[in-house]
XYZ file of C-alpha atoms in Angstrom:
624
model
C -34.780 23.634 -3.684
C -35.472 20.035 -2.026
C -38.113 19.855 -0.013
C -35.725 18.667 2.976
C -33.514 21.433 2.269
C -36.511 24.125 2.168
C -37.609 22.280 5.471
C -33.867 23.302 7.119
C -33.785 26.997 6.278
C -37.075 27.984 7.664
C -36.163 26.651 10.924
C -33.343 29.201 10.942
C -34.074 31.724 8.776
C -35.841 33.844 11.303
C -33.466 33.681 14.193
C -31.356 36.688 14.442
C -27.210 36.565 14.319
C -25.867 37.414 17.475
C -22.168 38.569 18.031
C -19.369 36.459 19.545
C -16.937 37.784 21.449
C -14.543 34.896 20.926
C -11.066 35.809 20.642
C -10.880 34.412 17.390
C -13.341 36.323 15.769
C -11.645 39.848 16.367
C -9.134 39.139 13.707
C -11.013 38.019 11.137
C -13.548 40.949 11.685
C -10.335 43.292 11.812
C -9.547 41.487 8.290
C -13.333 42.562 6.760
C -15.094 39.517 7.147
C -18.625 39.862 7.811
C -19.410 38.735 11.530
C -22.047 36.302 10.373
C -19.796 34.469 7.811
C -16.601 34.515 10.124
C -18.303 32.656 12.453
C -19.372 30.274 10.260
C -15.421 29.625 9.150
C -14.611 29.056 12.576
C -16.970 26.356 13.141
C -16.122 24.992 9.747
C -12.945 24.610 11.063
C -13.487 23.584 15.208
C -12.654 26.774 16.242
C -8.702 25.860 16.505
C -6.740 28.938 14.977
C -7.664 32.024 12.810
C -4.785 30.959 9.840
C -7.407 27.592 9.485
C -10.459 30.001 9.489
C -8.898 32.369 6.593
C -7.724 28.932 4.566
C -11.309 27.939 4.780
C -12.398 31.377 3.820
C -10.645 31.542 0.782
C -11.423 28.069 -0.040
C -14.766 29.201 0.065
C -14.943 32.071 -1.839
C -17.094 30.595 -4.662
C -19.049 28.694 -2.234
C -23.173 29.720 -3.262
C -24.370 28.704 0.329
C -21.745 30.711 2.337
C -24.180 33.108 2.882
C -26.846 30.311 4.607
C -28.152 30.639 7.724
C -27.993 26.812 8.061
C -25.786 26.047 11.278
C -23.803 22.749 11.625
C -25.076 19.407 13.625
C -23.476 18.620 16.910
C -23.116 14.747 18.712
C -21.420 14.182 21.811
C -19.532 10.600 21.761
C -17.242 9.019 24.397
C -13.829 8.006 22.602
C -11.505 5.386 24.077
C -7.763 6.115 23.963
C -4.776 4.014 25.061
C -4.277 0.121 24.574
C -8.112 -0.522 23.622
C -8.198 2.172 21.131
C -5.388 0.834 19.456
C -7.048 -3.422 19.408
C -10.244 -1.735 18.452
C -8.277 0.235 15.109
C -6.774 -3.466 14.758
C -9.764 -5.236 14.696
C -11.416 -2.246 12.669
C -9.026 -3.127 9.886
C -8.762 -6.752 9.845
C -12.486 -7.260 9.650
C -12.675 -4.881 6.648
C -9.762 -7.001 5.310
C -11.443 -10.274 5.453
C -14.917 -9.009 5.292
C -14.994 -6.177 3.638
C -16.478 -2.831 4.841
C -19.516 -2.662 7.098
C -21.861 0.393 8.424
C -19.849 0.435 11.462
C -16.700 1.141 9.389
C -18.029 4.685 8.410
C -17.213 5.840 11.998
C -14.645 5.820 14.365
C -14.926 3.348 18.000
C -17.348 5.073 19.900
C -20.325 5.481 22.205
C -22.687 7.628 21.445
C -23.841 9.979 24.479
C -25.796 12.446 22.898
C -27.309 12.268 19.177
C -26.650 15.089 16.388
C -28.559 18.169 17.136
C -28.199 21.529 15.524
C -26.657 24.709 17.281
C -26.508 28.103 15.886
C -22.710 29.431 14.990
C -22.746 32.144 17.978
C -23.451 29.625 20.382
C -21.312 26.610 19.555
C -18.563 28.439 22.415
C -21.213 27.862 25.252
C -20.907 24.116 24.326
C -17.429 23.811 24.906
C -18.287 25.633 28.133
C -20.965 23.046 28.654
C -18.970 19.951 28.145
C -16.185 21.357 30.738
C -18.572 22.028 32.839
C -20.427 18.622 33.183
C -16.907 16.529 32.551
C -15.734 18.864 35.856
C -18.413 17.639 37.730
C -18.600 13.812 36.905
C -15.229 13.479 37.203
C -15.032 12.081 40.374
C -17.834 10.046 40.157
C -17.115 8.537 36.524
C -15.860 4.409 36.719
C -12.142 4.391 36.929
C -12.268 1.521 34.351
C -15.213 0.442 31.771
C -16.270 -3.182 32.088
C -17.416 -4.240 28.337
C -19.169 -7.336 27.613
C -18.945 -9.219 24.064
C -22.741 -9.110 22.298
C -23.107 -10.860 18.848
C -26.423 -11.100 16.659
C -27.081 -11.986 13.195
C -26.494 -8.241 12.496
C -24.552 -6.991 14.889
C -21.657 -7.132 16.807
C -20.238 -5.281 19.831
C -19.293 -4.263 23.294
C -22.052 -3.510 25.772
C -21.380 -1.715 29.022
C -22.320 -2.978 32.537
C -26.010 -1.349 33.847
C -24.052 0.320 37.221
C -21.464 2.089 34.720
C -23.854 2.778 32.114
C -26.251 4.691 34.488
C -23.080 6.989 35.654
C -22.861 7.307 31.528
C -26.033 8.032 31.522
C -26.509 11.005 34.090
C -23.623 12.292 32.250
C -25.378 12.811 28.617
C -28.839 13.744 30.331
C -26.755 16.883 32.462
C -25.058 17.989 29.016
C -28.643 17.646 27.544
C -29.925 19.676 29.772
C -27.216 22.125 30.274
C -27.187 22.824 26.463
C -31.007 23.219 26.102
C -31.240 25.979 28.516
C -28.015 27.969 28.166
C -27.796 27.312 23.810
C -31.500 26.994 23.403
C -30.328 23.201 21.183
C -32.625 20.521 21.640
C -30.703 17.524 22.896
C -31.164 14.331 22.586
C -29.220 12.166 25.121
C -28.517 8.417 24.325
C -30.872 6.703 27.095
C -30.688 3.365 25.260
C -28.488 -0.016 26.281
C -25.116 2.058 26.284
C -22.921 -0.125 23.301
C -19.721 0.518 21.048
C -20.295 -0.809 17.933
C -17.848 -3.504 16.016
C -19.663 -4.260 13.383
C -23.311 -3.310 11.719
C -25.371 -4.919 8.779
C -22.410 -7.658 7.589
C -23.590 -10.702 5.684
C -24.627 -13.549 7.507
C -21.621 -16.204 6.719
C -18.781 -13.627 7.991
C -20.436 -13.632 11.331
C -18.317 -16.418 12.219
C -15.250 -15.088 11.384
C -16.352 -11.878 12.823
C -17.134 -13.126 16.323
C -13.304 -14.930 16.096
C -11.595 -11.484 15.396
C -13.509 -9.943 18.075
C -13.316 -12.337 20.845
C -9.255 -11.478 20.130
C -10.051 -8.164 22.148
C -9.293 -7.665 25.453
C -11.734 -5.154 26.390
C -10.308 -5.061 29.962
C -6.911 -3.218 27.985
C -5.546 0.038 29.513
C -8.008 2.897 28.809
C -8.259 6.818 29.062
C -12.052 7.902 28.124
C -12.679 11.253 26.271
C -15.845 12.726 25.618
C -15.653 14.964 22.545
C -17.804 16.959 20.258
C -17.906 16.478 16.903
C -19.758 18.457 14.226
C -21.479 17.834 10.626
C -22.954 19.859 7.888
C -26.604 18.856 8.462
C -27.201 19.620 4.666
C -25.464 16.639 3.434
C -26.311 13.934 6.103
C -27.981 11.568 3.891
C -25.605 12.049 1.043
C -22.665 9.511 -0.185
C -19.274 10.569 0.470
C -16.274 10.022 -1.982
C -12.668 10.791 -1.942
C -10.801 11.899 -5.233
C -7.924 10.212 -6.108
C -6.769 12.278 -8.782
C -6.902 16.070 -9.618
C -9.370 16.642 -12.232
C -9.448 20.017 -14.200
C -12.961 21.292 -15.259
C -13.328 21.454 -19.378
C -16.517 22.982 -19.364
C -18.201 25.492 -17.369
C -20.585 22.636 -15.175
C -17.956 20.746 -14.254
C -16.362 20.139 -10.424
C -12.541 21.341 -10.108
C -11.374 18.516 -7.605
C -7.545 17.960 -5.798
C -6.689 14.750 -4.778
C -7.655 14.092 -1.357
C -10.891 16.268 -1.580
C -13.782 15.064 -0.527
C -17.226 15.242 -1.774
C -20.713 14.587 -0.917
C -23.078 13.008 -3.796
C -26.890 12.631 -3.692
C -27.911 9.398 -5.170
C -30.921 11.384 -5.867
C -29.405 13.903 -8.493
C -27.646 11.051 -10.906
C -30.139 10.748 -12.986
C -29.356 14.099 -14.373
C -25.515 12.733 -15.197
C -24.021 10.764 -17.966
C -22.936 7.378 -17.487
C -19.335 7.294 -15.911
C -19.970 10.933 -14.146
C -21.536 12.369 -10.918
C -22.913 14.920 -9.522
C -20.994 16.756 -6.331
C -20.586 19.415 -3.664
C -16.851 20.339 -2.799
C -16.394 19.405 1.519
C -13.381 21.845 0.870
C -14.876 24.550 -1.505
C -18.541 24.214 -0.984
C -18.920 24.256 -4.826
C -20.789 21.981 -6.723
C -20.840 19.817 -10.444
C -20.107 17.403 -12.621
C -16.897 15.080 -12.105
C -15.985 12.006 -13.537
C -16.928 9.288 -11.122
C -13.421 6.983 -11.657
C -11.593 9.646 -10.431
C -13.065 8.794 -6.453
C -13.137 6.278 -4.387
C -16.208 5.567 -0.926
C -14.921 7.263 1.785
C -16.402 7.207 5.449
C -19.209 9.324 6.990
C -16.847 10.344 10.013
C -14.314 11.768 7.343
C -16.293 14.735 6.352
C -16.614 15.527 10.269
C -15.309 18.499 12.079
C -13.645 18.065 15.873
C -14.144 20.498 18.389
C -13.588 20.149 21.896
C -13.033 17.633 24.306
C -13.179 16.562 27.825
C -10.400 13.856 28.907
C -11.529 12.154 32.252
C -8.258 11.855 34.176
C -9.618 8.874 36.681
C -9.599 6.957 33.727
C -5.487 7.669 32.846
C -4.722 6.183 36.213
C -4.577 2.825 34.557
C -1.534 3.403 33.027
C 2.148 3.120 33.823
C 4.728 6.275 33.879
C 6.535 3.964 30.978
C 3.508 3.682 28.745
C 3.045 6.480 25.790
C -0.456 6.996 24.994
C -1.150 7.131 20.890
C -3.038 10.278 19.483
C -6.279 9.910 17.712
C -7.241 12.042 15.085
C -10.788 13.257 14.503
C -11.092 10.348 12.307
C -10.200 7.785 14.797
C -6.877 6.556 13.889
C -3.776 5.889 15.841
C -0.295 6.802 16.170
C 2.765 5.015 18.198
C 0.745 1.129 17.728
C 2.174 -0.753 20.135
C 1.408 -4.613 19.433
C 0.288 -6.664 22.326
C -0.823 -9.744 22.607
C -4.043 -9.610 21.054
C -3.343 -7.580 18.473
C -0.876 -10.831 17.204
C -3.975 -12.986 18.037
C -5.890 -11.295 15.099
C -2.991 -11.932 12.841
C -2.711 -15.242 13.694
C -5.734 -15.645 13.288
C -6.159 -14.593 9.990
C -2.828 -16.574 9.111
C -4.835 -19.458 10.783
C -7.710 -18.692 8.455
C -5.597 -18.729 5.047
C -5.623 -21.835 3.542
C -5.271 -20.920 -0.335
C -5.219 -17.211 -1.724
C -6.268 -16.182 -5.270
C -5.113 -12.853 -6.403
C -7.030 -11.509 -9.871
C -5.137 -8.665 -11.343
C -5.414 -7.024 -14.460
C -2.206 -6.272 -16.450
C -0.265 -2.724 -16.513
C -0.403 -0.112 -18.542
C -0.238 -0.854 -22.659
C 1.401 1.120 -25.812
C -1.629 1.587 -27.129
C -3.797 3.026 -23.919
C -1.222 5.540 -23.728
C -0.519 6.421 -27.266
C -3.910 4.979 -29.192
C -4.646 1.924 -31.318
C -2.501 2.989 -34.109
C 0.801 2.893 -32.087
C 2.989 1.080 -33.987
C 2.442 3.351 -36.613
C 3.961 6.132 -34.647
C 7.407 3.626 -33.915
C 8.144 2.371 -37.526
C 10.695 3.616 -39.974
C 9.957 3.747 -43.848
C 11.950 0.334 -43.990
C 9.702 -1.267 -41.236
C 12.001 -1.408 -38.562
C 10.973 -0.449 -34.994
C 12.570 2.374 -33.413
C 11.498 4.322 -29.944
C 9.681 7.330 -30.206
C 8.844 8.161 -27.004
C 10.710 7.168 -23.928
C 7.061 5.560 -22.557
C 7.676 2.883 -25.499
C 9.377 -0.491 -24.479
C 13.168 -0.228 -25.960
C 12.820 -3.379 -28.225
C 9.390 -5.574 -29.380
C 9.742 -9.292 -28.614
C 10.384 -11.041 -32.381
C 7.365 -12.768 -34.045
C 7.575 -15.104 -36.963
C 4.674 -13.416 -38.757
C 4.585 -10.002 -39.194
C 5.469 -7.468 -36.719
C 2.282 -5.466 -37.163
C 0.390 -8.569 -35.466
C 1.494 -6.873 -32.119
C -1.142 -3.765 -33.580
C -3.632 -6.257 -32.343
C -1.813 -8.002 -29.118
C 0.328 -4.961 -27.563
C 3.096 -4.937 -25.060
C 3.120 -2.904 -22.170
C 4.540 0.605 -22.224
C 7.494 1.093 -19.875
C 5.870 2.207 -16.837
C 3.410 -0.666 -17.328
C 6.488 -2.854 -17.086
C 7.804 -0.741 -13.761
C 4.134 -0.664 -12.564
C 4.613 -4.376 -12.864
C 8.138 -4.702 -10.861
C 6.699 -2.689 -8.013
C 3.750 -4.547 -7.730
C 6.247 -7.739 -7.331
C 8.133 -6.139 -5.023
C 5.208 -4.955 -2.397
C 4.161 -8.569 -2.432
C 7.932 -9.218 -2.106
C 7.824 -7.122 0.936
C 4.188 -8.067 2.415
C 5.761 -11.945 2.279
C 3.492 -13.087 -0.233
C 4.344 -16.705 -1.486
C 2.767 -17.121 -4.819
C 2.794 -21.017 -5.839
C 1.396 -20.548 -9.489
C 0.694 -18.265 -11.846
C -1.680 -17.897 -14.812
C -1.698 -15.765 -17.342
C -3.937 -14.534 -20.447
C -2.336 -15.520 -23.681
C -2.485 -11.581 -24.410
C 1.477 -9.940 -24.574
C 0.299 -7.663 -21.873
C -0.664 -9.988 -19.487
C 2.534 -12.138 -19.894
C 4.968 -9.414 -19.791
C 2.663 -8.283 -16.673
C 2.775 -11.758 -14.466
C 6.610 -12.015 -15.527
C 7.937 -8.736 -14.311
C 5.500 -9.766 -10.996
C 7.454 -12.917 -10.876
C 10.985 -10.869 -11.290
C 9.535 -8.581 -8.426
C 9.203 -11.605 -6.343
C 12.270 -12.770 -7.133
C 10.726 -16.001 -8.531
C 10.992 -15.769 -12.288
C 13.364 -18.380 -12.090
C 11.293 -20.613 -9.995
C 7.989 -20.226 -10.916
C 6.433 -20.306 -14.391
C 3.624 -18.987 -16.152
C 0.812 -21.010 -17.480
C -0.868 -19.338 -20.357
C -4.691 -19.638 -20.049
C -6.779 -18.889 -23.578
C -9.376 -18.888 -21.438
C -8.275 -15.979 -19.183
C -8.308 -13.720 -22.813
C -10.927 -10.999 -21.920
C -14.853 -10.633 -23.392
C -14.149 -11.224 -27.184
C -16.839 -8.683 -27.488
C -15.180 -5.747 -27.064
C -11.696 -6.858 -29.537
C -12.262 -4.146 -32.122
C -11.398 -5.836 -34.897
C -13.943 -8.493 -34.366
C -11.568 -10.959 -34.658
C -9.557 -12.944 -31.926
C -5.933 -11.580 -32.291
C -2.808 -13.913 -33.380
C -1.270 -14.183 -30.135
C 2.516 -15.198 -29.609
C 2.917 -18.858 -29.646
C 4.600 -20.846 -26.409
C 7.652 -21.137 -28.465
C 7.955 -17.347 -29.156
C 7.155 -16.399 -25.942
C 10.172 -18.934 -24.618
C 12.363 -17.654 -27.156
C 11.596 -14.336 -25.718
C 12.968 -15.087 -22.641
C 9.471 -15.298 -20.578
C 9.713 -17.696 -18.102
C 6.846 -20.364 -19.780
C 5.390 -23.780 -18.145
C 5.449 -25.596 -21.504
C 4.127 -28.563 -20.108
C 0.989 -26.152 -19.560
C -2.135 -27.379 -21.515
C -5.145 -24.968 -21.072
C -8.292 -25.761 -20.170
C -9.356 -23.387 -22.933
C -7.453 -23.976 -26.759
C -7.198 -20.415 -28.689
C -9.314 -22.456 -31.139
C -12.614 -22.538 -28.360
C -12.451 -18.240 -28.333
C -15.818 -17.367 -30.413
C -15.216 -13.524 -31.650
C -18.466 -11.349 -30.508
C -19.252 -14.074 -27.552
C -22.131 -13.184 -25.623
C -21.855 -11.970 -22.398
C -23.531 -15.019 -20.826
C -20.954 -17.290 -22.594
C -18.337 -15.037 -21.676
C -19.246 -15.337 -17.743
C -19.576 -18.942 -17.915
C -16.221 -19.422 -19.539
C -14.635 -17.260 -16.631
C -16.206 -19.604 -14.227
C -15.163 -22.493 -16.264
C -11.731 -21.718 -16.085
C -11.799 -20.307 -12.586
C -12.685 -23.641 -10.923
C -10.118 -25.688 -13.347
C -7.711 -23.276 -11.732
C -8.744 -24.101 -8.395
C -8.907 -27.738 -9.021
C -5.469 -28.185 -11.025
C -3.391 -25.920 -7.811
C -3.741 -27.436 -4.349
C -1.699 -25.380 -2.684
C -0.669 -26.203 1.327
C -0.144 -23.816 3.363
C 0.240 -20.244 2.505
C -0.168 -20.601 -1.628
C -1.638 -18.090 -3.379
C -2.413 -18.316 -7.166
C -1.881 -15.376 -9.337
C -4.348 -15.150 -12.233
C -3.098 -12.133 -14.810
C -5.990 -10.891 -16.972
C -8.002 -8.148 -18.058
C -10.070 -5.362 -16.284
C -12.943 -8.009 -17.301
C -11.849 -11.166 -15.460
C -11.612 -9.316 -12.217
C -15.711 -9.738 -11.469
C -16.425 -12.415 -13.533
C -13.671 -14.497 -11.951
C -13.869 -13.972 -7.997
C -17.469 -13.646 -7.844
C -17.700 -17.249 -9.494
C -15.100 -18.381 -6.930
C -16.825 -17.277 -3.873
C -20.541 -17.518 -4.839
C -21.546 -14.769 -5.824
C -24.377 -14.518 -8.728
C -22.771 -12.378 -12.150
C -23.065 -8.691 -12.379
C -26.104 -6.933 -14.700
C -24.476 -6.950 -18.515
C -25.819 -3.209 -18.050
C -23.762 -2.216 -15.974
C -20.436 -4.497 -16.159
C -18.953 -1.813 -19.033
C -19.049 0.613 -16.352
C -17.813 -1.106 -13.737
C -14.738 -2.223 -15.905
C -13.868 1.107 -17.053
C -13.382 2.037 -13.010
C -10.438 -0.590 -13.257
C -7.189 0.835 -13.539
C -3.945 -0.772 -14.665
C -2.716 -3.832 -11.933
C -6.240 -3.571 -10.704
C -6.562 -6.494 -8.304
C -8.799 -8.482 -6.222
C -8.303 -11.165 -3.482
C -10.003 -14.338 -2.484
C -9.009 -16.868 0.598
C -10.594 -19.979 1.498
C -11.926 -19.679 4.581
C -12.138 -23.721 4.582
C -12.709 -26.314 1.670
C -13.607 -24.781 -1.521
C -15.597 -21.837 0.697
C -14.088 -18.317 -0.267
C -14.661 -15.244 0.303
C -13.317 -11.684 -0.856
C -11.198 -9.754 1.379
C -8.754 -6.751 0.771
C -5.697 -7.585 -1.699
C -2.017 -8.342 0.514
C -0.855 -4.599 -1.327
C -2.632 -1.732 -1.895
C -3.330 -0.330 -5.530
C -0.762 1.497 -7.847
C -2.310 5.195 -8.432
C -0.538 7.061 -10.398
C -1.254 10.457 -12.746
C -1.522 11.009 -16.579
C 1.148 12.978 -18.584
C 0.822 14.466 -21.798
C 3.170 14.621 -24.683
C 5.588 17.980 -24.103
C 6.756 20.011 -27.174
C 9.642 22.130 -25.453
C 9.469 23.723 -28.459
C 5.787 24.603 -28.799
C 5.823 25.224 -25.220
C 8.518 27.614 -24.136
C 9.639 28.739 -27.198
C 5.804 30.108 -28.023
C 5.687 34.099 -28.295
């Protein structure tokens, strides 16, 4: 046991259990539950209904620490809802757009009344009798409107709240303090500080500028209802990482985590020493249990995500700001919106970042291959004792383009299966849809990758104005080509006579004859920024152009990182990160202004999408 954790149970493992008389703890004591356990499920679950207490019961069942006396942490925040609610979500997604994420990202627009403090399971009902309580009594005297005031630093950004309105604030958190420290013997912390809501926390230092312009597009004096509401943690895991799976993921040996999509986890960066490369260690937030799962199958998520809503107070002075016509969105625990309404500064932030774009580059990686689905000896599987090529499986493409060497130099340089070339379309036809105008594309001189940028092109209805430029120099870390050797790719006259949609006029930067087999991974970086800045120099688009690069899960890093700045990642570590790119991985740099980029969220999100193995109806159903 941690030290931490050893620290946590013998500050409760003396204090008795006590029983609850809450209504919803007669059923589940009726069902056989133990008392002290049954009220830990209705915590776990806000104390809403008993059906959400028995899910999380049996959900639990294999959970080793159900049986802890360790209680959850409770924090007190006032919530905005209405117009301002709905700019602040805006502005919460735009800057992680452009910026990327931030600390202040991790949890929802708030201001923080009373910090996390720990209250035993029986007594978590005399807070919600608490907060209704205090709200009852401050509700005459709390502001009928909020005045917020714009503060920006070097590492921070954010709304502070005028001294006279901040004091009523104030009184508020110190009476629920107090209030909760005699009647549910917690020790409270009140928030006595500058009273802020965050916008942003610990950003680099050359988005601040483009941070300040997305904020200033906030109208903080926007229609406003104010809700103070409790929220709850598991104190056990405060200091861990949080991750969201994206795919289900089976155990195959005893140690391993059994994940659904959608769960979420909490990791200790502490523990990973003790895991092999590619795989973490992890606690269940939905089953409590905990082991080994493969770390590509998550993605970050957000502190607030793993939080737990209880109760809330909704001051109704503040609801007198808006008209009979107006509907007021719901906010989930998690701080998101329903029912957006745009207003006027909500199109300010999109112009704004419309005003910002100048040129886009979008790196993607090509869809899904033959031979990632069905190994490197693929065409083995699709040949007839004559050599001809026949389909056999429906996940092969229906005919191979024609080669004037031999057909088994596509062993080497593969096509895409058919949901790579789907994959593709779709991918087209989101940027089709998100009004994407792509000027020029370039392409890796791999089959893949051309088959990949022209069913993008087909997507965006532009195959037949746009063609691609075939890059050697786009061809991924020669390094890793198992046969050592730099394949014999299709020539520009093959690929035309394929019907790909070729610039012939295209020289590259790069001739096949410059690609060293086994380069080192220093010459491989440099050639990536070689190429990426011929790109950049050879495609001045105006306006809203965007240049579509088609390469490998290797030319995602090397490639933007050069563009914008950046210095190369570790060579230890760049295997790993690659293998965490899946198929039409993508990233996404604008030019904030001449030759200055910077990384911001791709125009579309990414394709997921779920393995399936080869089914024997035969084998299968037919089995005794």
């Amino acid at each position: 046991m941690a030290v931490a954790e050893a620290q946590l149970y013998a500050k409760v493992s003396n204090k008795p259990w006590g029983r609850s008389t809450s209504a919803l703890l007669e059923p589940l004591l009726a069902k056989g539950f133990p008392a002290h356990i049954a009220q830990k499920a209705l915590v776990a679950t806000g104390q809403k209904t008993v059906e959400d207490a028995v899910k999380w019961l049996h959900s639990h069942c294999n959970d080793p620490s159900l049986e802890d006396p360790i209680p959850q942490e409770y924090a007190l925040y006032l919530c905005p809802r209405g117009r301002l609610q709905s700019r602040l979500q805006d502005f919460w997604r735009e800057s992680k757009r452009q910026c990327g994420k931030n600390r202040a990202h991790e949890v929802f627009p708030h201001v923080t009344l009373c910090d996390f403090f720990p209250c035993e399971d029986q007594k978590v009902e005399l807070l919600y009798d608490i907060l209704k309580q205090v709200g009852d009594s401050f509700s005459q005297s709390f502001p009928p409107s909020i005045s917020l005031t714009l503060h920006a630093s070097p590492s921070y950004l954010g709304f502070f709240i005028d001294d006279s309105q901040a004091n009523v604030l104030k009184d508020l958190a110190v009476a629920f303090s107090s209030e909760a420290s005699a009647l549910a013997d917690c020790h409270v912390k009140p928030s006595l500080k500058q009273f802020h809501l965050t916008l942003v926390h610990r950003f680099y230092p050359h988005h601040q500028k483009t941070l300040e312009q997305l904020a200033k597009c906030i109208n903080p004096g926007e229609p406003c209802q104010w809700v103070a509401a409790l929220y709850s943690r598991d104190m056990r895991f405060v200091h861990y990482q949080r991750l969201r799976a994206l795919f289900q993921y089976k155990p195959q040996n005893i140690d391993e985590l059994m994940i659904n999509a959608g769960d979420l986890i909490y990791v200790d960066p502490r523990q990973q020493s003790e895991a092999s490369e590619g795989w973490v260690i992890g606690t269940s937030h939905r089953t409590g249990c905990r082991g080994f799962l493969p770390e590509n199958y998550t993605e970050r998520a957000h502190e607030s995500d793993t939080w737990v809503k209880h109760r809330e107070y909704v001051f109704d002075t503040a609801s007198r700001s808006f008209t009979k016509t107006e509907k007021v969105p719901t906010v989930k625990p998690n701080g998101e919106a329903h029912n957006l309404s745009m207003s006027r500064s909500a199109t300010n932030v999109l112009s704004l970042q419309n005003a910002a774009l100048r040129r886009g580059v979008l790196v993607m990686c090509h869809g899904e291959k033959v031979d990632q689905v069905f190994g490197k000896s693929w065409l083995q599987q699709c040949l007839t004792a004559d050599g001809k090529y026949y389909r056999a499986d429906l996940n092969f493409p229906s005919s191979l383009p024609r080669q004037k060497d031999s057909m088994k130099q596509l062993e080497c340089d593969p096509p895409l299966s058919c949901c790579g070339i789907f994959q593709s379309r779709l991918i087209g036809e989101a940027l089709l849809d998100q009004e994407v105008t792509v000027s020029y594309v370039y392409s890796s001189p791999a089959l893949c990758c051309v088959q990949t940028a022209q069913h993008v092109l087909q997507g965006l209805k532009l195959n037949q104005k746009v063609r691609i430029r075939v890059e050697p120099g786009l061809f991924e870390w020669t390094k890793w080509e198992a046969s050592r050797a730099i394949p014999n790719f299709m020539t520009v006259t093959e690929l035309v006579e394929a019907s790909y949609s070729i610039d012939t006029s295209y020289r590259g930067n790069f001739p096949l004859s410059s690609l060293v087999p086994s380069e080192s991974y220093e010459d491989y970086v440099s050639r990536s920024s070689a190429v990426i800045k011929h790109i950049i120099s050879a495609c001045p688009c105006k306006g809203r152009g965007v240049i579509l690069i088609v390469g490998h899960g290797s030319s995602l890093a090397p490639l933007t990182r050069a563009l914008t700045g950046l210095p190369s990642r570790d060579s230890r570590d760049f295997a790993q990160m690659v293998q965490k790119i899946p198929s039409l991985g993508m990233c996404f740099c604008e030019e904030q202004k001449e030759n200055k980029w910077q990384m911001v969220n791709p125009p579309v999100k990414t394709l997921t999408h779920g393995a399936s193995a080869a089914f024997n109806w035969r084998n299968t159903i037919m089995e005794e």
